[in-house]
Amino acid sequence: MSGLVLAIDGPSGSGKSSSAKAIALRANWSYLDTGALYRAVTYLALDKKVDTEDAVTQLLDKHEITFDTNPAEPKIFLDNKDISEEIRFQRINDSVSQISAMVGVRKILLDMQRKYIAEAPIGIVVEGRDIGTVVAPNAQLKIYLHADITARAERRELEMAEDIGSESIGKSLANRDEIDSTRKISPLTQAADAAVIDSTRLTLQEVTDQIWKWLKQRNLLGLPTIAVIGRPNVGKSTLVNRMIGRREAIVEDTPGVTRDRVKYEAEWNGRRFFLIDTGGWEVKPEGISEKITAGAEAAIAEADLVMFVVDVQVGALDEDQSLVDLLRKSGKKVILVANKIDNAEDEADGYALWNLGLGEPRFVSALHGRGSGDLLDLLIAQLPEVGSEQVDDGFRRVALVGRPNVGKSSLLNVLAGSPRVLVDDAEGTTRDAVDELIEFGGSTWRFIDTAGIRRRAHQASGTDYYASLRTQIALERAEVALVIFDASQILTEQDIRIVSMADEAGKALVIVMNKWDLVDEERQLVLDKEIERQLERYPWAQRVNLSAKTGWHRDRLAPALRTALTNWEKRIPTAKLNAFLGELVGGNPPPVRSGKQPKIKFATQAGTCPPKFVVFATGFLENAYRRFIERRLREEFGFDGTPIEVAVKLKDRDND
């Protein structure tokens, strides 16, 4: 895969095509409707009046099927003839499942689909029935979209090129579901690591908003890029340091200090983006300057926005005008920056830069920070929502945390099947947070091995202090915390504090009792009592007993992680939530406070990761009653492995 892959699976009429096109348009990615490919083959088979596998595959050797992956106007062609409308007739619907079940046809189209995916330059949204399971099993995000048969039939009726009625379409869909889900080759099934959306009562906007949210949460949306361009020694690196808020780029008062183009991640007002610091551009470069200038021009081609920096103290030179001509040819949006304006008197010189023909110059002093905030506001406003620069690979992130020497690194090595990280009996062997991609349990995971978290009294030394900070940062980066205990040792206050850290960070939680090979029956009884007493606040955490040393029960880890993550991302429909709440309050009303009975009006889920609920009431709800609501939410909807938040917002009583 050259770019990011979003895989959307589901039955016909669930909204795959509409949501996939909407996401692809918003992200400026490619789009592939694999169902259209099978429909095109079906159209070809019906047109040539063949129905055997050999005959159909022979037709595919003689005829060319191509798909235009532009989401704004996706089209499918048969021998250069646009058949986008012809494949939407009911006769195609009635036969496509039989054609799709042919092994030879699926093999040919599988190769075709993977070719389109590989050619996508930035990202591609692929929808069908076996994308997450067969076509792109390593897709960074997998969605399984479904809906009830009535809603699907109504949607399909709107897409059809002929009027045949939703009832007839519903029967056709039910028959197709049966064939698709029971065929021996690549049946329609939900991928184990797919996020599920029931679109029955959701609008297209609501579906796409949820998918977009997951893309953002997993850092799968590319960040926009700003190239910082200008002659040597105009203050580009100083300005980059100012904008990223730290001294990263090397700065010296001589030309030519920066040679390579260097990329830095920056953030302003919640928007993340990349800055590319470049070497000085020259009209007639010689020697190493040729490569420096070529690097600057490559940065222009790569960028979503160009920041052209001019030294006001020197003024615009002929070289600057030549660079303006180059920027115009590139077609990129350009912001003109007048640097080294340290006071109001310098602004008069800055106005002369209007002559460059790039619009209003933006006054800054990179050295002193003057005008840098206004410049950043302008840049953020001009940047596209999604850029081409990926910052993550989309794999689920798991942080291994725990006290020193509980077996974090050993477990990582066992899961990887090879010695990826250093293991020693001495405490504190691991100091840095180490990322490793590990494939187990049918999925690829990004594990972050961390240093053991010591008691605060033991963090006096510089090494331990910074190791602890890196561990906390790793926990923030992760989606699920794998908190590891040494089951052979008594649970300590520090063990409980680490669980509390994961809970407070809002991460999905799996507790691993490691070194189970050292636990005898007597220790098991004692351990059960310790867990009941000290972990009473976390009965919802997934728990796995295993031995990193022997690999015993490691196969139970992947299902526990998936359960925790699924519930961490779970959303309850508002109607279903309020139906549950009505029954709850009817049987167990909130306690009277100060002689008044609080009335619960309604509730809504305000967010996910972790799930957050807001209850609207006419009066204060006791903490005990909030915990009661939380407990019943878990019993009703199953939030194993994730913390949930229940907040109460006061709402005025009814006037009547």
mmCIF file with all atom_site columns, C-alpha atoms in Angstrom, residues 242-394:
data_model
loop_
_atom_site.group_PDB
_atom_site.id
_atom_site.type_symbol
_atom_site.label_atom_id
_atom_site.label_alt_id
_atom_site.label_comp_id
_atom_site.label_asym_id
_atom_site.label_entity_id
_atom_site.label_seq_id
_atom_site.pdbx_PDB_ins_code
_atom_site.Cartn_x
_atom_site.Cartn_y
_atom_site.Cartn_z
_atom_site.occupancy
_atom_site.B_iso_or_equiv
_atom_site.pdbx_formal_charge
_atom_site.auth_seq_id
_atom_site.auth_comp_id
_atom_site.auth_asym_id
_atom_site.auth_atom_id
_atom_site.pdbx_PDB_model_num
ATOM 1   C CA . ARG A 1 242 ? 9.575  30.608 16.621  1.00 0.00 ? 242 ARG A CA 1
ATOM 2   C CA . MET A 1 243 ? 6.590  28.853 15.065  1.00 0.00 ? 243 MET A CA 1
ATOM 3   C CA . ILE A 1 244 ? 7.257  25.408 16.506  1.00 0.00 ? 244 ILE A CA 1
ATOM 4   C CA . GLY A 1 245 ? 7.967  26.899 19.928  1.00 0.00 ? 245 GLY A CA 1
ATOM 5   C CA . ARG A 1 246 ? 11.358 25.301 20.450  1.00 0.00 ? 246 ARG A CA 1
ATOM 6   C CA . ARG A 1 247 ? 14.933 25.653 19.221  1.00 0.00 ? 247 ARG A CA 1
ATOM 7   C CA . GLU A 1 248 ? 15.193 22.754 16.754  1.00 0.00 ? 248 GLU A CA 1
ATOM 8   C CA . ALA A 1 249 ? 16.528 24.295 13.562  1.00 0.00 ? 249 ALA A CA 1
ATOM 9   C CA . ILE A 1 250 ? 20.205 25.323 13.716  1.00 0.00 ? 250 ILE A CA 1
ATOM 10  C CA . VAL A 1 251 ? 20.582 29.082 13.555  1.00 0.00 ? 251 VAL A CA 1
ATOM 11  C CA . GLU A 1 252 ? 23.765 31.031 12.895  1.00 0.00 ? 252 GLU A CA 1
ATOM 12  C CA . ASP A 1 253 ? 24.405 34.530 11.535  1.00 0.00 ? 253 ASP A CA 1
ATOM 13  C CA . THR A 1 254 ? 26.049 33.277 8.351   1.00 0.00 ? 254 THR A CA 1
ATOM 14  C CA . PRO A 1 255 ? 24.471 32.243 5.046   1.00 0.00 ? 255 PRO A CA 1
ATOM 15  C CA . GLY A 1 256 ? 24.127 28.585 4.121   1.00 0.00 ? 256 GLY A CA 1
ATOM 16  C CA . VAL A 1 257 ? 23.788 27.073 7.607   1.00 0.00 ? 257 VAL A CA 1
ATOM 17  C CA . THR A 1 258 ? 20.671 25.111 6.597   1.00 0.00 ? 258 THR A CA 1
ATOM 18  C CA . ARG A 1 259 ? 21.376 22.686 3.758   1.00 0.00 ? 259 ARG A CA 1
ATOM 19  C CA . ASP A 1 260 ? 18.893 19.856 3.969   1.00 0.00 ? 260 ASP A CA 1
ATOM 20  C CA . ARG A 1 261 ? 15.159 20.399 3.933   1.00 0.00 ? 261 ARG A CA 1
ATOM 21  C CA . VAL A 1 262 ? 14.012 19.449 7.420   1.00 0.00 ? 262 VAL A CA 1
ATOM 22  C CA . LYS A 1 263 ? 10.432 18.758 8.457   1.00 0.00 ? 263 LYS A CA 1
ATOM 23  C CA . TYR A 1 264 ? 9.079  19.737 11.873  1.00 0.00 ? 264 TYR A CA 1
ATOM 24  C CA . GLU A 1 265 ? 5.640  19.110 13.350  1.00 0.00 ? 265 GLU A CA 1
ATOM 25  C CA . ALA A 1 266 ? 3.934  22.179 14.804  1.00 0.00 ? 266 ALA A CA 1
ATOM 26  C CA . GLU A 1 267 ? 0.601  23.054 16.426  1.00 0.00 ? 267 GLU A CA 1
ATOM 27  C CA . TRP A 1 268 ? -1.371 26.264 16.744  1.00 0.00 ? 268 TRP A CA 1
ATOM 28  C CA . ASN A 1 269 ? -4.856 26.689 18.244  1.00 0.00 ? 269 ASN A CA 1
ATOM 29  C CA . GLY A 1 270 ? -5.478 22.959 18.092  1.00 0.00 ? 270 GLY A CA 1
ATOM 30  C CA . ARG A 1 271 ? -4.425 22.591 14.421  1.00 0.00 ? 271 ARG A CA 1
ATOM 31  C CA . ARG A 1 272 ? -1.406 20.398 13.683  1.00 0.00 ? 272 ARG A CA 1
ATOM 32  C CA . PHE A 1 273 ? 0.735  20.861 10.598  1.00 0.00 ? 273 PHE A CA 1
ATOM 33  C CA . PHE A 1 274 ? 4.241  20.392 9.249   1.00 0.00 ? 274 PHE A CA 1
ATOM 34  C CA . LEU A 1 275 ? 6.833  23.074 8.551   1.00 0.00 ? 275 LEU A CA 1
ATOM 35  C CA . ILE A 1 276 ? 9.606  22.388 6.046   1.00 0.00 ? 276 ILE A CA 1
ATOM 36  C CA . ASP A 1 277 ? 12.742 24.428 6.710   1.00 0.00 ? 277 ASP A CA 1
ATOM 37  C CA . THR A 1 278 ? 14.771 24.739 3.531   1.00 0.00 ? 278 THR A CA 1
ATOM 38  C CA . GLY A 1 279 ? 18.193 25.924 2.519   1.00 0.00 ? 279 GLY A CA 1
ATOM 39  C CA . GLY A 1 280 ? 18.588 29.261 0.779   1.00 0.00 ? 280 GLY A CA 1
ATOM 40  C CA . TRP A 1 281 ? 17.347 29.335 -2.812  1.00 0.00 ? 281 TRP A CA 1
ATOM 41  C CA . GLU A 1 282 ? 19.687 30.785 -5.435  1.00 0.00 ? 282 GLU A CA 1
ATOM 42  C CA . VAL A 1 283 ? 19.162 31.738 -9.075  1.00 0.00 ? 283 VAL A CA 1
ATOM 43  C CA . LYS A 1 284 ? 22.495 30.371 -10.279 1.00 0.00 ? 284 LYS A CA 1
ATOM 44  C CA . PRO A 1 285 ? 23.619 27.824 -7.718  1.00 0.00 ? 285 PRO A CA 1
ATOM 45  C CA . GLU A 1 286 ? 27.047 26.242 -7.895  1.00 0.00 ? 286 GLU A CA 1
ATOM 46  C CA . GLY A 1 287 ? 28.528 23.213 -6.169  1.00 0.00 ? 287 GLY A CA 1
ATOM 47  C CA . ILE A 1 288 ? 26.559 22.152 -3.077  1.00 0.00 ? 288 ILE A CA 1
ATOM 48  C CA . SER A 1 289 ? 24.182 25.080 -3.611  1.00 0.00 ? 289 SER A CA 1
ATOM 49  C CA . GLU A 1 290 ? 22.716 23.222 -6.581  1.00 0.00 ? 290 GLU A CA 1
ATOM 50  C CA . LYS A 1 291 ? 21.475 20.460 -4.311  1.00 0.00 ? 291 LYS A CA 1
ATOM 51  C CA . ILE A 1 292 ? 20.278 22.948 -1.680  1.00 0.00 ? 292 ILE A CA 1
ATOM 52  C CA . THR A 1 293 ? 18.267 24.868 -4.282  1.00 0.00 ? 293 THR A CA 1
ATOM 53  C CA . ALA A 1 294 ? 16.870 21.621 -5.710  1.00 0.00 ? 294 ALA A CA 1
ATOM 54  C CA . GLY A 1 295 ? 15.783 20.635 -2.188  1.00 0.00 ? 295 GLY A CA 1
ATOM 55  C CA . ALA A 1 296 ? 13.970 23.952 -1.735  1.00 0.00 ? 296 ALA A CA 1
ATOM 56  C CA . GLU A 1 297 ? 12.139 23.459 -5.031  1.00 0.00 ? 297 GLU A CA 1
ATOM 57  C CA . ALA A 1 298 ? 11.196 19.922 -4.005  1.00 0.00 ? 298 ALA A CA 1
ATOM 58  C CA . ALA A 1 299 ? 9.730  21.370 -0.780  1.00 0.00 ? 299 ALA A CA 1
ATOM 59  C CA . ILE A 1 300 ? 7.588  23.751 -2.858  1.00 0.00 ? 300 ILE A CA 1
ATOM 60  C CA . ALA A 1 301 ? 6.220  20.826 -4.869  1.00 0.00 ? 301 ALA A CA 1
ATOM 61  C CA . GLU A 1 302 ? 5.483  18.879 -1.669  1.00 0.00 ? 302 GLU A CA 1
ATOM 62  C CA . ALA A 1 303 ? 3.810  21.713 0.250   1.00 0.00 ? 303 ALA A CA 1
ATOM 63  C CA . ASP A 1 304 ? 0.142  22.647 0.545   1.00 0.00 ? 304 ASP A CA 1
ATOM 64  C CA . LEU A 1 305 ? 1.139  26.260 1.270   1.00 0.00 ? 305 LEU A CA 1
ATOM 65  C CA . VAL A 1 306 ? 4.354  28.225 0.709   1.00 0.00 ? 306 VAL A CA 1
ATOM 66  C CA . MET A 1 307 ? 5.680  30.889 3.075   1.00 0.00 ? 307 MET A CA 1
ATOM 67  C CA . PHE A 1 308 ? 8.036  33.171 1.134   1.00 0.00 ? 308 PHE A CA 1
ATOM 68  C CA . VAL A 1 309 ? 10.378 34.973 3.549   1.00 0.00 ? 309 VAL A CA 1
ATOM 69  C CA . VAL A 1 310 ? 12.123 38.238 2.640   1.00 0.00 ? 310 VAL A CA 1
ATOM 70  C CA . ASP A 1 311 ? 14.657 40.152 4.751   1.00 0.00 ? 311 ASP A CA 1
ATOM 71  C CA . VAL A 1 312 ? 13.247 43.699 5.040   1.00 0.00 ? 312 VAL A CA 1
ATOM 72  C CA . GLN A 1 313 ? 16.615 45.057 6.192   1.00 0.00 ? 313 GLN A CA 1
ATOM 73  C CA . VAL A 1 314 ? 18.069 44.104 2.810   1.00 0.00 ? 314 VAL A CA 1
ATOM 74  C CA . GLY A 1 315 ? 14.934 44.589 0.720   1.00 0.00 ? 315 GLY A CA 1
ATOM 75  C CA . ALA A 1 316 ? 13.738 42.719 -2.340  1.00 0.00 ? 316 ALA A CA 1
ATOM 76  C CA . LEU A 1 317 ? 16.537 41.713 -4.710  1.00 0.00 ? 317 LEU A CA 1
ATOM 77  C CA . ASP A 1 318 ? 16.473 40.410 -8.279  1.00 0.00 ? 318 ASP A CA 1
ATOM 78  C CA . GLU A 1 319 ? 16.789 36.891 -6.861  1.00 0.00 ? 319 GLU A CA 1
ATOM 79  C CA . ASP A 1 320 ? 13.579 37.395 -4.914  1.00 0.00 ? 320 ASP A CA 1
ATOM 80  C CA . GLN A 1 321 ? 11.766 38.343 -8.138  1.00 0.00 ? 321 GLN A CA 1
ATOM 81  C CA . SER A 1 322 ? 13.117 35.214 -9.817  1.00 0.00 ? 322 SER A CA 1
ATOM 82  C CA . LEU A 1 323 ? 11.814 33.145 -6.920  1.00 0.00 ? 323 LEU A CA 1
ATOM 83  C CA . VAL A 1 324 ? 8.414  34.849 -7.281  1.00 0.00 ? 324 VAL A CA 1
ATOM 84  C CA . ASP A 1 325 ? 8.310  33.714 -10.923 1.00 0.00 ? 325 ASP A CA 1
ATOM 85  C CA . LEU A 1 326 ? 9.065  30.138 -9.816  1.00 0.00 ? 326 LEU A CA 1
ATOM 86  C CA . LEU A 1 327 ? 6.348  30.241 -7.169  1.00 0.00 ? 327 LEU A CA 1
ATOM 87  C CA . ARG A 1 328 ? 3.782  31.469 -9.683  1.00 0.00 ? 328 ARG A CA 1
ATOM 88  C CA . LYS A 1 329 ? 4.620  28.595 -12.023 1.00 0.00 ? 329 LYS A CA 1
ATOM 89  C CA . SER A 1 330 ? 4.137  26.109 -9.162  1.00 0.00 ? 330 SER A CA 1
ATOM 90  C CA . GLY A 1 331 ? 0.496  27.151 -8.746  1.00 0.00 ? 331 GLY A CA 1
ATOM 91  C CA . LYS A 1 332 ? 0.829  26.942 -4.951  1.00 0.00 ? 332 LYS A CA 1
ATOM 92  C CA . LYS A 1 333 ? -0.805 29.374 -2.536  1.00 0.00 ? 333 LYS A CA 1
ATOM 93  C CA . VAL A 1 334 ? 1.865  31.782 -1.257  1.00 0.00 ? 334 VAL A CA 1
ATOM 94  C CA . ILE A 1 335 ? 2.040  33.924 1.892   1.00 0.00 ? 335 ILE A CA 1
ATOM 95  C CA . LEU A 1 336 ? 4.611  36.737 1.677   1.00 0.00 ? 336 LEU A CA 1
ATOM 96  C CA . VAL A 1 337 ? 6.439  37.255 5.000   1.00 0.00 ? 337 VAL A CA 1
ATOM 97  C CA . ALA A 1 338 ? 8.446  40.418 5.670   1.00 0.00 ? 338 ALA A CA 1
ATOM 98  C CA . ASN A 1 339 ? 10.954 39.372 8.329   1.00 0.00 ? 339 ASN A CA 1
ATOM 99  C CA . LYS A 1 340 ? 13.240 41.378 10.637  1.00 0.00 ? 340 LYS A CA 1
ATOM 100 C CA . ILE A 1 341 ? 10.652 44.094 11.290  1.00 0.00 ? 341 ILE A CA 1
ATOM 101 C CA . ASP A 1 342 ? 11.656 44.779 14.872  1.00 0.00 ? 342 ASP A CA 1
ATOM 102 C CA . ASN A 1 343 ? 9.803  48.080 15.324  1.00 0.00 ? 343 ASN A CA 1
ATOM 103 C CA . ALA A 1 344 ? 7.245  50.407 13.732  1.00 0.00 ? 344 ALA A CA 1
ATOM 104 C CA . GLU A 1 345 ? 9.964  52.290 11.796  1.00 0.00 ? 345 GLU A CA 1
ATOM 105 C CA . ASP A 1 346 ? 10.854 49.093 9.896   1.00 0.00 ? 346 ASP A CA 1
ATOM 106 C CA . GLU A 1 347 ? 7.277  48.698 8.659   1.00 0.00 ? 347 GLU A CA 1
ATOM 107 C CA . ALA A 1 348 ? 7.741  51.497 6.097   1.00 0.00 ? 348 ALA A CA 1
ATOM 108 C CA . ASP A 1 349 ? 10.406 49.386 4.385   1.00 0.00 ? 349 ASP A CA 1
ATOM 109 C CA . GLY A 1 350 ? 8.098  46.373 4.554   1.00 0.00 ? 350 GLY A CA 1
ATOM 110 C CA . TYR A 1 351 ? 5.391  48.064 2.477   1.00 0.00 ? 351 TYR A CA 1
ATOM 111 C CA . ALA A 1 352 ? 7.797  48.199 -0.444  1.00 0.00 ? 352 ALA A CA 1
ATOM 112 C CA . LEU A 1 353 ? 7.383  44.414 -0.808  1.00 0.00 ? 353 LEU A CA 1
ATOM 113 C CA . TRP A 1 354 ? 3.963  44.999 -2.382  1.00 0.00 ? 354 TRP A CA 1
ATOM 114 C CA . ASN A 1 355 ? 5.970  45.430 -5.595  1.00 0.00 ? 355 ASN A CA 1
ATOM 115 C CA . LEU A 1 356 ? 6.680  41.688 -5.678  1.00 0.00 ? 356 LEU A CA 1
ATOM 116 C CA . GLY A 1 357 ? 3.072  41.138 -6.726  1.00 0.00 ? 357 GLY A CA 1
ATOM 117 C CA . LEU A 1 358 ? 2.254  38.516 -4.079  1.00 0.00 ? 358 LEU A CA 1
ATOM 118 C CA . GLY A 1 359 ? -0.261 40.602 -2.201  1.00 0.00 ? 359 GLY A CA 1
ATOM 119 C CA . GLU A 1 360 ? 0.009  42.030 1.293   1.00 0.00 ? 360 GLU A CA 1
ATOM 120 C CA . PRO A 1 361 ? 3.294  41.350 3.101   1.00 0.00 ? 361 PRO A CA 1
ATOM 121 C CA . ARG A 1 362 ? 2.917  40.011 6.648   1.00 0.00 ? 362 ARG A CA 1
ATOM 122 C CA . PHE A 1 363 ? 5.201  41.763 9.120   1.00 0.00 ? 363 PHE A CA 1
ATOM 123 C CA . VAL A 1 364 ? 7.112  39.641 11.651  1.00 0.00 ? 364 VAL A CA 1
ATOM 124 C CA . SER A 1 365 ? 10.251 39.615 13.698  1.00 0.00 ? 365 SER A CA 1
ATOM 125 C CA . ALA A 1 366 ? 11.288 35.991 13.949  1.00 0.00 ? 366 ALA A CA 1
ATOM 126 C CA . LEU A 1 367 ? 13.955 36.875 16.488  1.00 0.00 ? 367 LEU A CA 1
ATOM 127 C CA . HIS A 1 368 ? 11.679 38.774 18.893  1.00 0.00 ? 368 HIS A CA 1
ATOM 128 C CA . GLY A 1 369 ? 8.312  37.148 18.085  1.00 0.00 ? 369 GLY A CA 1
ATOM 129 C CA . ARG A 1 370 ? 6.653  40.337 16.870  1.00 0.00 ? 370 ARG A CA 1
ATOM 130 C CA . GLY A 1 371 ? 3.637  39.493 14.680  1.00 0.00 ? 371 GLY A CA 1
ATOM 131 C CA . SER A 1 372 ? 4.243  35.706 14.814  1.00 0.00 ? 372 SER A CA 1
ATOM 132 C CA . GLY A 1 373 ? 0.852  34.945 16.380  1.00 0.00 ? 373 GLY A CA 1
ATOM 133 C CA . ASP A 1 374 ? -1.026 36.893 13.694  1.00 0.00 ? 374 ASP A CA 1
ATOM 134 C CA . LEU A 1 375 ? 1.009  35.116 11.023  1.00 0.00 ? 375 LEU A CA 1
ATOM 135 C CA . LEU A 1 376 ? 0.143  31.693 12.467  1.00 0.00 ? 376 LEU A CA 1
ATOM 136 C CA . ASP A 1 377 ? -3.562 32.622 12.576  1.00 0.00 ? 377 ASP A CA 1
ATOM 137 C CA . LEU A 1 378 ? -3.399 33.517 8.886   1.00 0.00 ? 378 LEU A CA 1
ATOM 138 C CA . LEU A 1 379 ? -1.550 30.328 7.946   1.00 0.00 ? 379 LEU A CA 1
ATOM 139 C CA . ILE A 1 380 ? -4.034 28.117 9.793   1.00 0.00 ? 380 ILE A CA 1
ATOM 140 C CA . ALA A 1 381 ? -6.944 29.828 8.038   1.00 0.00 ? 381 ALA A CA 1
ATOM 141 C CA . GLN A 1 382 ? -5.340 29.155 4.632   1.00 0.00 ? 382 GLN A CA 1
ATOM 142 C CA . LEU A 1 383 ? -4.425 25.499 5.200   1.00 0.00 ? 383 LEU A CA 1
ATOM 143 C CA . PRO A 1 384 ? -6.589 22.673 3.815   1.00 0.00 ? 384 PRO A CA 1
ATOM 144 C CA . GLU A 1 385 ? -8.404 20.474 6.325   1.00 0.00 ? 385 GLU A CA 1
ATOM 145 C CA . VAL A 1 386 ? -6.420 17.410 5.229   1.00 0.00 ? 386 VAL A CA 1
ATOM 146 C CA . GLY A 1 387 ? -2.903 17.323 3.875   1.00 0.00 ? 387 GLY A CA 1
ATOM 147 C CA . SER A 1 388 ? -0.839 14.608 2.252   1.00 0.00 ? 388 SER A CA 1
ATOM 148 C CA . GLU A 1 389 ? 1.613  14.009 5.100   1.00 0.00 ? 389 GLU A CA 1
ATOM 149 C CA . GLN A 1 390 ? 0.720  10.992 7.220   1.00 0.00 ? 390 GLN A CA 1
ATOM 150 C CA . VAL A 1 391 ? 1.808  11.002 10.854  1.00 0.00 ? 391 VAL A CA 1
ATOM 151 C CA . ASP A 1 392 ? 0.613  7.569  11.860  1.00 0.00 ? 392 ASP A CA 1
ATOM 152 C CA . ASP A 1 393 ? 0.172  4.144  10.345  1.00 0.00 ? 393 ASP A CA 1
ATOM 153 C CA . GLY A 1 394 ? -3.288 3.445  11.732  1.00 0.00 ? 394 GLY A CA 1
#
